[in-house]
Short mmCIF file of C-alpha atoms and ligand atoms in Angstrom, two decimals:
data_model
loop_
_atom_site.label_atom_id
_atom_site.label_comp_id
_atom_site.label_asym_id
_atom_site.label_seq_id
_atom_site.Cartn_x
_atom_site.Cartn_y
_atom_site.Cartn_z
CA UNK Y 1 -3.55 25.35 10.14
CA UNK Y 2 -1.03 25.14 12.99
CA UNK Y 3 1.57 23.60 10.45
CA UNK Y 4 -0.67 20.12 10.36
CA UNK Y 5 -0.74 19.00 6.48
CA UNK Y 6 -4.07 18.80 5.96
CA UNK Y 7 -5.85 18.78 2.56
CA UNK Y 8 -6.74 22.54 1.37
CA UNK Y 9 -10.22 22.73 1.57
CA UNK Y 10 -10.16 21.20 5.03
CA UNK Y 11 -8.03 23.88 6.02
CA UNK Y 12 -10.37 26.26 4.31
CA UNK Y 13 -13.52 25.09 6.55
CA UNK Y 14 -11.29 25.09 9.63
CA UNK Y 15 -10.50 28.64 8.77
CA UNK Y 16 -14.37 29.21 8.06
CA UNK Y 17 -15.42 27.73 11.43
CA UNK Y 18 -12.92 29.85 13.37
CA UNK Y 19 -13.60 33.19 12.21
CA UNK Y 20 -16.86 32.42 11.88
CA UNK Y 21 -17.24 31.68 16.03
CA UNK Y 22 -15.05 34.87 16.50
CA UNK Y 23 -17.55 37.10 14.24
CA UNK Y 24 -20.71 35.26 16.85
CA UNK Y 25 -18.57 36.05 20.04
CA UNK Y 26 -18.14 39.74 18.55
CA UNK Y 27 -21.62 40.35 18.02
CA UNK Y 28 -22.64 38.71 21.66
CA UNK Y 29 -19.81 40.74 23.22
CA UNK Y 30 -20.96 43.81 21.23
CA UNK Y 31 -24.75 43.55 22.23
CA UNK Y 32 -24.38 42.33 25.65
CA UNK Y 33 -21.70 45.07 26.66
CA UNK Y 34 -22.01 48.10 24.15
CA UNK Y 35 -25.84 48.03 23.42
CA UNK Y 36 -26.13 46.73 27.21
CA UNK Y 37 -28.93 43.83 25.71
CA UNK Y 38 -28.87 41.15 28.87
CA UNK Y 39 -31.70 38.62 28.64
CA UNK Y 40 -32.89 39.42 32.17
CA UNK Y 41 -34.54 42.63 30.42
CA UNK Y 42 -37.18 43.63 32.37
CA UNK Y 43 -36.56 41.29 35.21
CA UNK Y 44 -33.66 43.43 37.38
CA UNK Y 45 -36.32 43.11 40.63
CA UNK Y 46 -35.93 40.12 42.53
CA UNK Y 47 -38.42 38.37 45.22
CA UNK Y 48 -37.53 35.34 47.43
CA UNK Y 49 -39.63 32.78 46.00
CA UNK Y 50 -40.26 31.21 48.94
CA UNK Y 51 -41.29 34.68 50.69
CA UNK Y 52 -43.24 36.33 47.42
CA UNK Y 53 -46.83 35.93 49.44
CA UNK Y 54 -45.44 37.68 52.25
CA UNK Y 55 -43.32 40.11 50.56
CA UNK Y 56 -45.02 43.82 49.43
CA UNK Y 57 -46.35 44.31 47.38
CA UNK Y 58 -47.07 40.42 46.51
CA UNK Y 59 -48.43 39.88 49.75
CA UNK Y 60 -51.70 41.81 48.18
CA UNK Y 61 -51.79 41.02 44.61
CA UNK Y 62 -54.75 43.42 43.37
CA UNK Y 63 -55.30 46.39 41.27
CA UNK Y 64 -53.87 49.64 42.77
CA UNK Y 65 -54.55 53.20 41.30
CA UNK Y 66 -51.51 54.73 40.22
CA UNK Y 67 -52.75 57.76 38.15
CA UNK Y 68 -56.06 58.83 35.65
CA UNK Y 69 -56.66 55.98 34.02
CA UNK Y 70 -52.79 54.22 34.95
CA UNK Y 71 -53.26 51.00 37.32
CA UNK Y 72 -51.00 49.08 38.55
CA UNK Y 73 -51.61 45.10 38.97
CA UNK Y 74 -49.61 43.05 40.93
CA UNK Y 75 -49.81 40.00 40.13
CA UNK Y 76 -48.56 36.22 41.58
CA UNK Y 77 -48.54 33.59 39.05
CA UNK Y 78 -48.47 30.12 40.49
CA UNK Y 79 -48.88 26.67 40.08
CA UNK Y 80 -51.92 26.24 38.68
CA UNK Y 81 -53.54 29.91 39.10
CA UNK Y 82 -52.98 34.09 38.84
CA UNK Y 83 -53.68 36.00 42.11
CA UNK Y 84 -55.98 38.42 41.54
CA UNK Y 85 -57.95 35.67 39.62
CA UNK Y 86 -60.39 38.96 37.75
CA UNK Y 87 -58.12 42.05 37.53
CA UNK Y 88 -61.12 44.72 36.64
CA UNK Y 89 -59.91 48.43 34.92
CA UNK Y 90 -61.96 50.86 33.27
CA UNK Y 91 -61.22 50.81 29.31
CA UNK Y 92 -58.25 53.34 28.06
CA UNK Y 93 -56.85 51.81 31.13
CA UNK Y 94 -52.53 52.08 31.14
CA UNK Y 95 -51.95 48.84 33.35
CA UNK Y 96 -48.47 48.26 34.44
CA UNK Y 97 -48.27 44.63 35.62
CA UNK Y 98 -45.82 43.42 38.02
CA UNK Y 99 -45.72 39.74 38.23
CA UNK Y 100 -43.51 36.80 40.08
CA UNK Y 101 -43.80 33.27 40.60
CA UNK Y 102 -43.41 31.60 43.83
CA UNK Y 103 -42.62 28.48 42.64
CA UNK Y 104 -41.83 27.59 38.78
CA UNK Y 105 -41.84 29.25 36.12
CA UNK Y 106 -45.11 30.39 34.18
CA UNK Y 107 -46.13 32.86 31.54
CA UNK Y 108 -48.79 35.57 31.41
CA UNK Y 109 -50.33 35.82 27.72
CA UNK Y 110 -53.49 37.76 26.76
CA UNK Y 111 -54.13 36.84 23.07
CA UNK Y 112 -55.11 39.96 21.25
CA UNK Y 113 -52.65 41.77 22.72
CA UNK Y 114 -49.26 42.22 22.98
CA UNK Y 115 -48.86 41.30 26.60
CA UNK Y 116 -46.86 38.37 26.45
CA UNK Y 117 -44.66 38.00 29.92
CA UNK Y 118 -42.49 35.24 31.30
CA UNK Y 119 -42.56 34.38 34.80
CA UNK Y 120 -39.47 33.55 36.86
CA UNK Y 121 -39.36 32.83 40.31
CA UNK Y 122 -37.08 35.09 41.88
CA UNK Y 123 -37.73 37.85 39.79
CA UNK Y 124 -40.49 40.45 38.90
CA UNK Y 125 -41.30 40.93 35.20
CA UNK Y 126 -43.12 44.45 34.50
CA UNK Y 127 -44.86 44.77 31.63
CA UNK Y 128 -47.36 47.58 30.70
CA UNK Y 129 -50.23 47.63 28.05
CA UNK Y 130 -52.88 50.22 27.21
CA UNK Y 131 -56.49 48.21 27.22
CA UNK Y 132 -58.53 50.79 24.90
CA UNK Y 133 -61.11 47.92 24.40
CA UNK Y 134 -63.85 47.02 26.58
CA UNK Y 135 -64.34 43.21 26.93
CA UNK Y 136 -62.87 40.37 29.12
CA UNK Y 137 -59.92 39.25 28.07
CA UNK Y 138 -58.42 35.76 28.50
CA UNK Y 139 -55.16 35.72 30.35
CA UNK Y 140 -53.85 32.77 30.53
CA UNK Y 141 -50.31 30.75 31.06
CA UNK Y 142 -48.11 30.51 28.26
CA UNK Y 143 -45.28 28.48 29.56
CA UNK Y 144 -45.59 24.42 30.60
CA UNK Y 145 -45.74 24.33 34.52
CA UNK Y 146 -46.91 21.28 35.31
CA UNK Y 147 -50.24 18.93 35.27
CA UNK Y 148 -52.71 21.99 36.03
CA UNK Y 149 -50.55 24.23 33.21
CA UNK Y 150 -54.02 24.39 30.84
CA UNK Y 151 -56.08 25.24 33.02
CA UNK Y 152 -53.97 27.94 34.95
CA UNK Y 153 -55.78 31.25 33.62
CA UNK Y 154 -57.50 34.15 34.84
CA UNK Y 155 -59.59 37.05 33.27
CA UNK Y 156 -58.85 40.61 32.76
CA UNK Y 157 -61.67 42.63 32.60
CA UNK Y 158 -61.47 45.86 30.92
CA UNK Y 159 -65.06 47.73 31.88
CU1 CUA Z 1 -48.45 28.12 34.80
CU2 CUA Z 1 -48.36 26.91 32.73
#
């Protein structure tokens, strides 16, 4: 390679490690700009941090009617609890959640369920889930957030 005399199979692994990073920048390139993948999926809204509890609709995190049987819950996520602390929907529910942090970054995981969200500050991560079960479900934080992180969870009750 580049006219260096190097022994052949070192040239070999050179050659291996070169087109081998050009095949992983083709799929990235390929993904992040043909199949438009971006790891902010799901995150495009943003929120001041330092202005989510005084910014709509975080400045009233509750359970809003948004159809038959659709809710929306907006949600704040913070260091070491979830505003509303009880979110309450009938069962069959549709609940599209709309969560932010105002300070670091948490998760929102209800085990039994496929509701698994991260929590950025700065950002609003929507998420929605069909609760056909009655039952209270744990909902707790997912991601390390500090010295309250196990113990920062909340309930959602499905009626
Ligand atoms: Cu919030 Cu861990």
């Amino acid at each position: 390679m580049l006219g260096i005399d190097l022994p052949r199979y070192e040239k070999i692994w050179l050659w291996f490690g070169v087109i081998t990073l050009i095949i992983f920048l083709l799929v990235t390139g390929i993904m992040a700009f043909a199949m438009n993948l971006h790891p902010a999926a799901g995150h495009e809204r943003t929120v001041a941090p330092e202005q989510v509890l005084s910014t709509a609709p975080f400045d009233k995190p509750g359970v809003y009617p948004v159809g038959d049987k659709e809710y929306q819950v907006v949600m704040v996520a913070q260091a070491f609890n979830f505003l509303p602390a009880a979110p309450t929907v009938p069962a069959g529910s549709t609940v599209h959640f709309r969560v932010t942090s105002p300070d670091v970054i948490h998760g929102v995981a209800i085990p039994g369920t496929n509701v698994n969200m991260m929590v950025l500050p700065g950002h609003v991560t929507e998420f929605t889930y069909t609760f056909k079960k009655p039952g209270e479900y744990l909902l707790l934080c997912n991601e390390y957030c500090g010295i309250g992180h196990q113990v920062m969870m909340a309930k959602m009750v499905v009626q």
